[in-house]
Coordinates of N, CA, C and O in Angstrom, one line a residue:
Q668 N 4.3 20.1 -57.3 CA 3.1 21.1 -57.3 C 1.7 19.9 -56.8 O 2.1 18.7 -57.2
V669 N 1.4 20.1 -55.5 CA 0.2 19.9 -55.5 C -1.0 20.4 -55.1 O -0.9 21.1 -54.9
Q670 N -1.6 19.7 -55.6 CA -3.3 19.9 -55.8 C -4.4 19.7 -54.8 O -4.0 18.7 -54.7
L671 N -5.0 20.9 -54.1 CA -5.7 20.1 -53.1 C -7.6 21.3 -53.2 O -7.6 22.1 -53.6
A672 N -8.7 19.8 -52.7 CA -9.4 19.8 -53.2 C -10.9 19.3 -51.4 O -10.3 17.9 -52.1
E673 N -10.6 20.1 -50.7 CA -11.8 20.6 -49.6 C -13.2 19.7 -50.1 O -13.8 20.4 -50.7
S674 N -13.9 19.4 -49.2 CA -15.8 18.6 -49.5 C -16.5 18.0 -47.3 O -14.8 17.9 -47.6
G675 N -17.3 18.2 -48.0 CA -18.0 17.7 -47.0 C -18.7 19.1 -45.5 O -19.2 18.4 -44.1
G676 N -18.1 19.8 -45.8 CA -18.8 21.4 -45.0 C -19.9 20.7 -45.4 O -20.1 20.1 -45.8
G677 N -20.8 21.8 -43.9 CA -21.9 21.7 -43.8 C -22.6 22.7 -42.8 O -21.6 23.0 -41.9
S678 N -23.9 21.7 -42.6 CA -24.4 22.8 -41.5 C -24.9 21.9 -40.0 O -25.2 20.8 -40.8
V679 N -24.6 21.8 -39.2 CA -24.6 20.7 -38.2 C -25.7 21.5 -37.1 O -24.8 22.5 -36.6
Q680 N -26.3 21.2 -36.0 CA -26.0 21.1 -35.1 C -25.3 20.8 -33.5 O -24.0 20.3 -33.9
A681 N -24.9 21.7 -32.6 CA -24.3 21.8 -31.6 C -23.4 20.5 -31.6 O -25.3 19.5 -31.7
G682 N -23.7 19.8 -30.8 CA -23.1 18.3 -30.6 C -23.2 16.8 -31.8 O -22.5 16.1 -31.9
G683 N -23.0 17.3 -33.0 CA -23.3 16.8 -34.0 C -21.4 16.7 -34.3 O -20.9 17.1 -34.1
S684 N -21.4 15.8 -35.6 CA -19.9 15.6 -36.7 C -20.3 15.7 -37.9 O -21.2 15.7 -38.5
L685 N -18.9 16.2 -37.6 CA -19.2 16.0 -39.1 C -18.0 15.6 -40.0 O -17.3 15.9 -39.0
R686 N -17.1 14.7 -41.4 CA -16.7 14.8 -42.3 C -16.2 15.3 -42.7 O -16.4 15.3 -44.3
L687 N -14.3 15.9 -43.0 CA -14.5 17.0 -43.9 C -13.5 15.5 -44.9 O -12.2 15.0 -44.6
S688 N -13.1 15.9 -45.9 CA -12.3 15.7 -47.2 C -12.0 16.5 -47.7 O -11.8 18.0 -48.0
C689 N -10.3 16.0 -48.2 CA -9.9 16.6 -48.9 C -8.1 15.8 -49.8 O -8.1 14.9 -49.4
A690 N -9.5 15.6 -51.4 CA -8.2 15.5 -52.1 C -7.5 16.1 -52.5 O -7.2 16.9 -53.1
T691 N -6.6 14.7 -52.9 CA -4.6 15.1 -53.2 C -3.9 14.9 -54.8 O -4.5 13.9 -54.3
S692 N -4.1 15.5 -55.1 CA -2.2 14.7 -56.1 C -1.2 15.8 -56.2 O -1.3 17.2 -55.6
G693 N -0.3 14.5 -55.8 CA 0.7 15.1 -56.2 C 1.7 14.8 -54.8 O 0.1 14.5 -53.6
Y694 N 2.7 14.6 -54.4 CA 3.4 14.1 -53.0 C 3.5 15.2 -52.2 O 3.4 16.5 -52.6
A695 N 2.7 14.7 -50.7 CA 3.0 15.6 -49.8 C 3.9 14.6 -48.8 O 3.6 13.7 -48.4
Y696 N 4.2 15.8 -47.5 CA 5.6 15.2 -46.4 C 4.6 15.3 -45.2 O 4.3 14.0 -44.6
C697 N 4.0 15.9 -45.2 CA 3.4 17.3 -43.9 C 2.2 17.7 -44.3 O 1.9 18.3 -45.3
M698 N 1.0 17.5 -43.7 CA -0.3 17.7 -44.1 C -1.1 18.4 -43.3 O -0.9 18.5 -41.9
A699 N -1.9 19.1 -43.5 CA -3.0 19.9 -42.1 C -4.5 20.4 -42.5 O -4.1 20.1 -43.2
W700 N -4.9 20.5 -41.1 CA -5.6 21.1 -41.4 C -5.9 22.4 -40.5 O -5.5 22.7 -39.3
F701 N -6.9 23.8 -41.1 CA -6.7 24.9 -40.9 C -8.2 25.2 -40.9 O -9.1 25.0 -41.6
R702 N -8.4 26.7 -40.1 CA -9.5 27.5 -40.1 C -9.6 29.0 -39.7 O -8.7 29.1 -39.3
Q703 N -11.0 29.5 -40.4 CA -10.7 30.3 -40.3 C -11.6 31.6 -40.4 O -12.9 30.7 -41.2
A704 N -12.6 31.7 -39.0 CA -13.5 32.4 -38.3 C -13.1 33.8 -39.0 O -12.4 33.9 -39.5
P705 N -15.1 34.2 -39.1 CA -14.7 35.9 -39.9 C -14.0 36.8 -38.9 O -14.8 36.4 -37.7
G706 N -13.4 37.5 -39.5 CA -13.1 38.4 -38.4 C -11.8 38.1 -37.5 O -11.5 38.9 -36.7
K707 N -11.7 36.7 -37.8 CA -10.9 36.1 -36.9 C -9.2 35.4 -37.8 O -9.4 35.8 -39.2
E708 N -7.8 35.1 -37.3 CA -6.9 35.1 -37.6 C -7.0 33.7 -37.5 O -7.9 32.7 -37.5
R709 N -6.2 33.3 -39.5 CA -6.4 31.9 -39.3 C -5.8 30.8 -37.9 O -4.7 30.5 -37.7
E710 N -5.8 29.7 -38.3 CA -5.4 28.7 -37.2 C -5.0 27.3 -37.3 O -6.2 26.8 -38.3
G711 N -4.4 26.7 -36.9 CA -3.6 25.9 -37.8 C -5.0 25.0 -36.8 O -5.0 25.4 -35.2
V712 N -5.8 23.9 -37.1 CA -6.5 22.7 -36.3 C -5.9 21.4 -36.1 O -5.9 20.9 -34.8
A713 N -5.7 20.9 -37.0 CA -4.1 19.5 -37.0 C -3.7 19.1 -37.7 O -4.1 19.5 -39.5
R714 N -2.7 19.0 -37.5 CA -1.3 18.0 -38.9 C -1.3 16.6 -38.4 O -0.9 16.3 -37.6
I715 N -0.2 16.3 -40.1 CA 0.1 14.7 -39.7 C 1.1 15.3 -40.5 O 1.3 15.4 -41.6
L716 N 1.8 13.8 -39.9 CA 3.8 14.1 -40.4 C 3.1 12.7 -41.3 O 3.1 11.6 -40.3
L717 N 3.3 13.0 -42.1 CA 2.2 11.0 -43.8 C 3.1 10.3 -43.0 O 3.3 8.8 -43.3
F718 N 4.8 10.3 -43.2 CA 5.7 8.8 -43.4 C 5.5 8.1 -41.7 O 5.7 7.1 -41.9
Y719 N 5.5 9.3 -40.9 CA 5.4 8.1 -39.3 C 3.9 7.5 -38.8 O 3.5 7.2 -38.0
G720 N 3.2 9.0 -39.1 CA 1.6 8.8 -38.9 C 1.4 10.1 -37.5 O 0.3 9.8 -37.2
A721 N 2.7 10.6 -37.0 CA 2.4 11.3 -36.5 C 1.4 12.4 -36.5 O 1.7 13.0 -37.6
T722 N 0.3 13.4 -35.4 CA -0.6 13.8 -35.8 C -0.2 15.1 -34.4 O 0.4 14.7 -33.1
Y723 N -0.8 16.1 -34.8 CA -1.0 16.9 -33.4 C -1.7 18.4 -33.8 O -2.3 18.3 -35.2
Y724 N -2.8 18.2 -32.9 CA -4.0 18.4 -32.2 C -4.2 20.4 -31.5 O -2.9 19.8 -30.4
A725 N -4.8 21.2 -32.3 CA -4.8 22.6 -31.6 C -5.5 22.6 -30.0 O -5.8 21.5 -30.3
D726 N -5.1 22.8 -28.7 CA -5.4 22.3 -27.6 C -7.4 22.3 -27.7 O -8.8 22.0 -27.1
S727 N -8.0 23.2 -28.7 CA -9.7 23.5 -28.9 C -9.9 22.7 -29.3 O -11.0 22.4 -28.9
V728 N -8.8 21.8 -29.6 CA -10.2 20.2 -31.0 C -9.9 19.2 -29.9 O -10.2 17.9 -31.0
K729 N -8.5 19.5 -29.8 CA -7.9 17.6 -29.4 C -9.3 17.1 -28.1 O -9.9 17.1 -27.4
G730 N -8.8 15.8 -28.3 CA -10.2 14.7 -28.2 C -11.7 14.6 -29.2 O -12.9 14.1 -28.4
R731 N -11.1 15.6 -29.7 CA -12.5 15.9 -30.5 C -12.7 15.9 -32.3 O -13.9 15.2 -33.4
F732 N -11.2 15.9 -32.6 CA -11.0 15.6 -34.2 C -10.4 15.1 -33.9 O -8.8 15.1 -33.9
T733 N -10.4 14.7 -35.7 CA -9.1 13.2 -36.0 C -8.2 13.6 -37.3 O -9.7 13.5 -37.3
I734 N -7.3 13.5 -37.4 CA -7.0 13.8 -38.4 C -6.2 12.6 -39.2 O -6.3 11.5 -38.3
S735 N -6.9 11.9 -40.8 CA -5.8 11.2 -41.1 C -5.5 11.0 -42.6 O -6.8 11.6 -42.9
Q736 N -4.8 10.4 -43.4 CA -5.6 10.5 -44.5 C -5.6 8.5 -44.8 O -4.6 7.1 -43.9
N737 N -6.6 8.1 -46.2 CA -6.6 6.8 -46.3 C -5.2 6.1 -47.1 O -4.6 6.8 -47.1
E738 N -5.4 5.2 -46.9 CA -4.6 3.9 -47.7 C -4.4 4.6 -49.5 O -2.5 4.4 -49.1
A739 N -4.9 5.0 -49.8 CA -4.0 5.0 -50.9 C -3.4 6.1 -51.3 O -2.8 6.6 -52.2
K740 N -3.2 7.0 -49.9 CA -2.5 8.1 -49.6 C -3.1 9.8 -51.3 O -1.9 10.0 -51.2
D741 N -4.2 9.5 -51.0 CA -4.3 10.1 -51.8 C -6.0 11.5 -51.4 O -6.9 11.7 -52.1
T742 N -6.0 10.9 -50.2 CA -7.4 11.5 -49.8 C -7.0 11.8 -48.1 O -6.7 11.1 -47.2
L743 N -7.2 13.4 -47.3 CA -6.7 13.6 -46.3 C -8.2 14.0 -45.0 O -8.8 14.4 -46.1
Y744 N -8.5 14.1 -44.0 CA -9.4 13.1 -43.6 C -9.5 14.7 -42.2 O -8.5 14.0 -41.9
L745 N -10.5 15.1 -42.0 CA -10.2 15.6 -40.2 C -12.2 15.0 -40.1 O -13.4 16.0 -39.9
E746 N -11.8 14.1 -39.4 CA -13.3 13.5 -38.6 C -13.3 14.9 -37.2 O -12.8 14.4 -36.2
M747 N -14.7 15.5 -37.6 CA -15.2 16.2 -36.6 C -16.0 15.6 -35.1 O -17.1 15.9 -36.7
N748 N -15.6 15.1 -34.0 CA -16.7 15.0 -33.4 C -17.6 16.1 -32.2 O -16.6 17.1 -32.2
S749 N -18.7 16.2 -31.5 CA -19.4 17.4 -30.4 C -18.7 18.6 -30.7 O -18.4 19.0 -30.0
L750 N -19.7 18.8 -32.1 CA -18.7 20.4 -32.5 C -19.4 21.2 -31.4 O -20.7 21.2 -31.6
K751 N -19.2 22.5 -31.7 CA -19.3 23.7 -30.9 C -19.7 24.6 -32.0 O -18.6 24.3 -32.2
P752 N -20.2 25.4 -31.5 CA -21.1 27.1 -32.2 C -19.6 27.6 -32.7 O -19.2 28.0 -33.9
E753 N -18.2 27.9 -31.4 CA -17.5 27.8 -31.9 C -16.1 27.3 -32.8 O -15.2 28.0 -33.3
D754 N -16.9 26.2 -33.5 CA -16.0 25.6 -34.8 C -16.7 25.8 -36.0 O -15.7 25.3 -37.1
S755 N -17.5 26.9 -36.1 CA -17.9 27.7 -37.3 C -16.6 28.4 -38.2 O -16.4 29.2 -37.3
A756 N -16.5 27.9 -38.9 CA -15.4 28.3 -39.9 C -15.1 28.3 -41.7 O -15.9 26.9 -41.0
M757 N -14.1 28.7 -42.0 CA -14.0 27.9 -42.6 C -12.7 27.3 -43.0 O -12.2 27.3 -42.1
Y758 N -13.0 25.9 -43.7 CA -11.8 25.4 -43.0 C -10.7 25.1 -44.4 O -11.6 24.4 -45.4
Y759 N -9.4 24.8 -44.6 CA -8.9 24.4 -45.2 C -7.7 23.3 -44.3 O -7.5 23.2 -44.0
C760 N -7.5 22.8 -46.5 CA -6.2 21.6 -45.9 C -5.4 22.2 -46.9 O -5.4 23.6 -47.9
A761 N -4.1 21.6 -46.4 CA -2.4 22.4 -46.9 C -1.8 21.2 -46.7 O -1.9 20.0 -45.7
A762 N -0.7 21.3 -47.3 CA 0.3 20.2 -48.0 C 1.6 21.1 -47.2 O 1.5 22.0 -47.5
D763 N 2.7 20.1 -47.4 CA 3.8 20.9 -47.5 C 5.2 19.7 -47.5 O 4.5 18.4 -47.2
R764 N 6.4 20.6 -48.7 CA 6.9 18.7 -49.0 C 8.9 19.6 -48.5 O 9.1 18.9 -49.4
F765 N 8.4 20.4 -47.2 CA 9.6 20.8 -47.2 C 10.7 19.8 -46.3 O 12.4 19.6 -46.1
S766 N 9.9 18.5 -45.3 CA 11.1 17.6 -44.9 C 9.8 16.4 -44.3 O 8.9 16.1 -44.2
K767 N 10.5 15.4 -45.0 CA 10.4 13.9 -44.9 C 9.7 13.3 -43.5 O 9.4 13.0 -42.3
T768 N 10.9 14.6 -41.9 CA 10.7 13.7 -41.2 C 10.8 14.2 -40.0 O 10.7 14.8 -39.1
Y769 N 10.0 15.7 -39.8 CA 9.3 17.0 -39.7 C 8.0 18.3 -40.5 O 9.0 18.4 -41.2
C770 N 7.7 18.3 -40.5 CA 6.5 19.3 -40.0 C 7.2 21.1 -39.4 O 7.6 20.9 -38.6
R771 N 6.7 22.0 -40.7 CA 8.1 23.7 -40.6 C 6.6 23.7 -39.3 O 5.7 24.4 -39.6
D772 N 5.9 23.1 -38.0 CA 4.6 24.4 -37.0 C 4.0 24.0 -37.8 O 2.9 22.9 -38.8
W773 N 3.0 24.9 -38.1 CA 1.9 25.8 -39.1 C 1.9 26.1 -40.2 O 1.6 27.2 -41.1
E774 N 3.4 26.4 -41.0 CA 3.7 26.9 -42.1 C 3.9 25.5 -43.0 O 4.5 24.7 -43.7
F775 N 2.8 26.1 -44.5 CA 2.5 25.2 -45.2 C 2.8 26.3 -46.3 O 2.6 27.4 -46.9
T776 N 2.5 25.9 -47.4 CA 2.7 26.1 -49.4 C 1.8 25.7 -49.7 O 2.2 26.8 -50.5
Y777 N 1.3 24.5 -49.9 CA 0.2 24.2 -50.7 C -1.1 24.8 -49.8 O -0.7 24.0 -49.4
W778 N -2.2 24.8 -50.8 CA -3.8 25.3 -49.8 C -4.6 25.4 -50.8 O -4.4 25.2 -51.9
G779 N -5.7 24.3 -50.5 CA -7.0 24.7 -50.7 C -7.8 25.0 -51.0 O -7.3 26.4 -50.3
Q780 N -8.9 25.6 -51.8 CA -9.5 26.2 -51.6 C -10.9 26.4 -50.1 O -11.6 28.0 -50.0
G781 N -10.6 25.9 -49.4 CA -11.8 25.2 -48.3 C -13.4 24.9 -48.9 O -14.0 24.7 -49.6
T782 N -13.7 25.1 -47.4 CA -15.3 24.1 -47.1 C -15.9 24.6 -45.7 O -15.0 24.9 -45.4
Q783 N -17.1 25.1 -45.7 CA -17.6 26.4 -44.8 C -17.7 24.4 -44.1 O -19.1 23.9 -44.6
V784 N -17.9 25.4 -42.8 CA -18.7 24.3 -41.3 C -19.6 25.6 -40.9 O -18.9 26.9 -40.1
T785 N -20.5 25.2 -41.0 CA -21.4 25.9 -39.6 C -22.2 25.3 -38.5 O -22.6 24.1 -39.0
V786 N -22.1 25.5 -36.9 CA -22.4 24.3 -36.4 C -23.9 25.5 -35.6 O -23.0 26.5 -35.1
S787 N -24.9 25.1 -35.6 CA -25.9 26.4 -34.5 C -26.1 25.4 -33.4 O -25.8 24.8 -32.9
S788 N -26.1 26.4 -32.3 CA -26.6 25.3 -30.6 C -28.1 26.0 -30.8 O -29.1 25.6 -31.5

Protein backbone atom coordinates (compact mmCIF):
# COMPACT_ATOMS: atom_id res chain seq x y z
CA GLN A 1 0.00 0.00 0.00
CA VAL A 2 1.21 3.51 -0.82
CA GLN A 3 -0.15 6.50 1.07
CA LEU A 4 0.10 9.96 -0.44
CA ALA A 5 -0.58 13.38 1.07
CA GLU A 6 -0.35 16.57 -1.00
CA SER A 7 0.38 20.05 0.32
CA GLY A 8 1.55 23.41 -0.94
CA GLY A 9 -1.44 24.55 -2.92
CA GLY A 10 -2.79 28.07 -2.65
CA SER A 11 -3.67 31.23 -4.50
CA VAL A 12 -1.16 33.10 -6.64
CA GLN A 13 -1.21 35.75 -9.34
CA ALA A 14 -0.44 34.93 -12.95
CA GLY A 15 3.29 34.71 -13.51
CA GLY A 16 3.92 33.52 -9.98
CA SER A 17 5.27 30.25 -8.64
CA LEU A 18 4.21 27.48 -6.29
CA ARG A 19 5.81 24.26 -5.14
CA LEU A 20 3.56 21.32 -4.39
CA SER A 21 4.71 18.50 -2.14
CA CYS A 22 3.49 14.94 -1.83
CA ALA A 23 4.53 13.04 1.29
CA THR A 24 4.87 9.37 0.43
CA SER A 25 4.84 6.22 2.54
CA GLY A 26 5.46 2.87 0.89
CA TYR A 27 7.51 2.27 -2.23
CA ALA A 28 6.57 3.12 -5.77
CA TYR A 29 8.29 2.87 -9.15
CA CYS A 30 6.45 5.55 -11.01
CA MET A 31 4.90 8.74 -9.66
CA ALA A 32 2.98 11.59 -11.20
CA TRP A 33 1.02 14.77 -10.75
CA PHE A 34 -2.44 15.15 -12.22
CA ARG A 35 -4.89 18.03 -12.16
CA GLN A 36 -8.59 18.46 -12.59
CA ALA A 37 -10.40 21.73 -13.11
CA PRO A 38 -14.17 22.06 -12.55
CA GLY A 39 -16.11 20.61 -15.46
CA LYS A 40 -13.00 19.15 -17.07
CA GLU A 41 -11.45 15.71 -17.20
CA ARG A 42 -8.48 14.85 -15.05
CA GLU A 43 -5.24 15.28 -16.96
CA GLY A 44 -1.72 14.04 -16.37
CA VAL A 45 0.70 16.93 -15.85
CA ALA A 46 4.06 15.31 -15.15
CA ARG A 47 5.39 11.88 -14.29
CA ILE A 48 8.70 10.40 -13.20
CA LEU A 49 10.12 6.88 -13.43
CA LEU A 50 11.95 6.92 -10.15
CA PHE A 51 14.76 4.40 -10.68
CA TYR A 52 16.00 6.17 -13.80
CA GLY A 53 14.84 9.67 -12.96
CA ALA A 54 13.18 9.85 -16.35
CA THR A 55 10.50 12.52 -16.58
CA TYR A 56 7.66 13.33 -18.93
CA TYR A 57 5.55 16.48 -19.14
CA ALA A 58 2.30 17.41 -20.76
CA ASP A 59 2.78 19.97 -23.51
CA SER A 60 0.72 22.50 -21.57
CA VAL A 61 3.30 22.66 -18.75
CA LYS A 62 6.57 21.78 -20.48
CA GLY A 63 9.27 24.29 -19.64
CA ARG A 64 7.29 25.71 -16.71
CA PHE A 65 6.80 22.76 -14.33
CA THR A 66 9.41 20.41 -12.86
CA ILE A 67 8.73 17.09 -11.14
CA SER A 68 11.31 15.73 -8.72
CA GLN A 69 11.82 13.54 -5.68
CA ASN A 70 13.92 14.29 -2.61
CA GLU A 71 16.98 12.23 -1.72
CA ALA A 72 15.18 10.49 1.13
CA LYS A 73 12.66 9.32 -1.48
CA ASP A 74 9.74 10.19 0.74
CA THR A 75 8.53 13.37 -0.92
CA LEU A 76 7.54 14.14 -4.49
CA TYR A 77 7.58 17.75 -5.67
CA LEU A 78 6.04 19.76 -8.46
CA GLU A 79 7.74 23.09 -8.98
CA MET A 80 5.39 25.35 -10.93
CA ASN A 81 6.64 28.58 -12.49
CA SER A 82 5.11 31.17 -14.81
CA LEU A 83 1.67 30.12 -13.65
CA LYS A 84 -1.34 30.92 -15.79
CA PRO A 85 -5.03 31.16 -14.88
CA GLU A 86 -5.61 27.97 -16.89
CA ASP A 87 -3.35 26.13 -14.45
CA SER A 88 -6.02 26.56 -11.77
CA ALA A 89 -7.21 23.12 -10.65
CA MET A 90 -7.12 20.52 -7.93
CA TYR A 91 -3.73 18.85 -8.14
CA TYR A 92 -3.30 15.19 -7.24
CA CYS A 93 -0.27 13.06 -6.54
CA ALA A 94 -0.31 9.47 -7.83
CA ALA A 95 1.90 6.40 -7.57
CA ASP A 96 2.25 3.02 -9.22
CA ARG A 97 4.22 -0.18 -8.61
CA PHE A 98 3.56 -2.04 -11.84
CA SER A 99 7.05 -1.90 -13.29
CA LYS A 100 10.48 -0.63 -12.28
CA THR A 101 11.48 -0.03 -15.88
CA TYR A 102 8.57 1.90 -17.30
CA CYS A 103 5.48 3.89 -16.36
CA ARG A 104 2.14 2.69 -17.68
CA ASP A 105 1.52 6.02 -19.39
CA TRP A 106 -1.02 7.78 -17.13
CA GLU A 107 -2.35 4.67 -15.40
CA PHE A 108 -1.80 4.84 -11.64
CA THR A 109 -2.99 2.80 -8.69
CA TYR A 110 -2.58 5.00 -5.64
CA TRP A 111 -3.91 8.54 -5.24
CA GLY A 112 -3.75 11.39 -2.77
CA GLN A 113 -6.62 13.66 -1.74
CA GLY A 114 -5.47 16.67 -3.71
CA THR A 115 -4.44 20.26 -3.11
CA GLN A 116 -6.09 23.29 -4.71
CA VAL A 117 -4.18 25.72 -6.90
CA THR A 118 -5.82 28.98 -7.96
CA VAL A 119 -4.12 31.40 -10.33
CA SER A 120 -5.68 34.83 -10.76
CA SER A 121 -5.13 37.10 -13.73
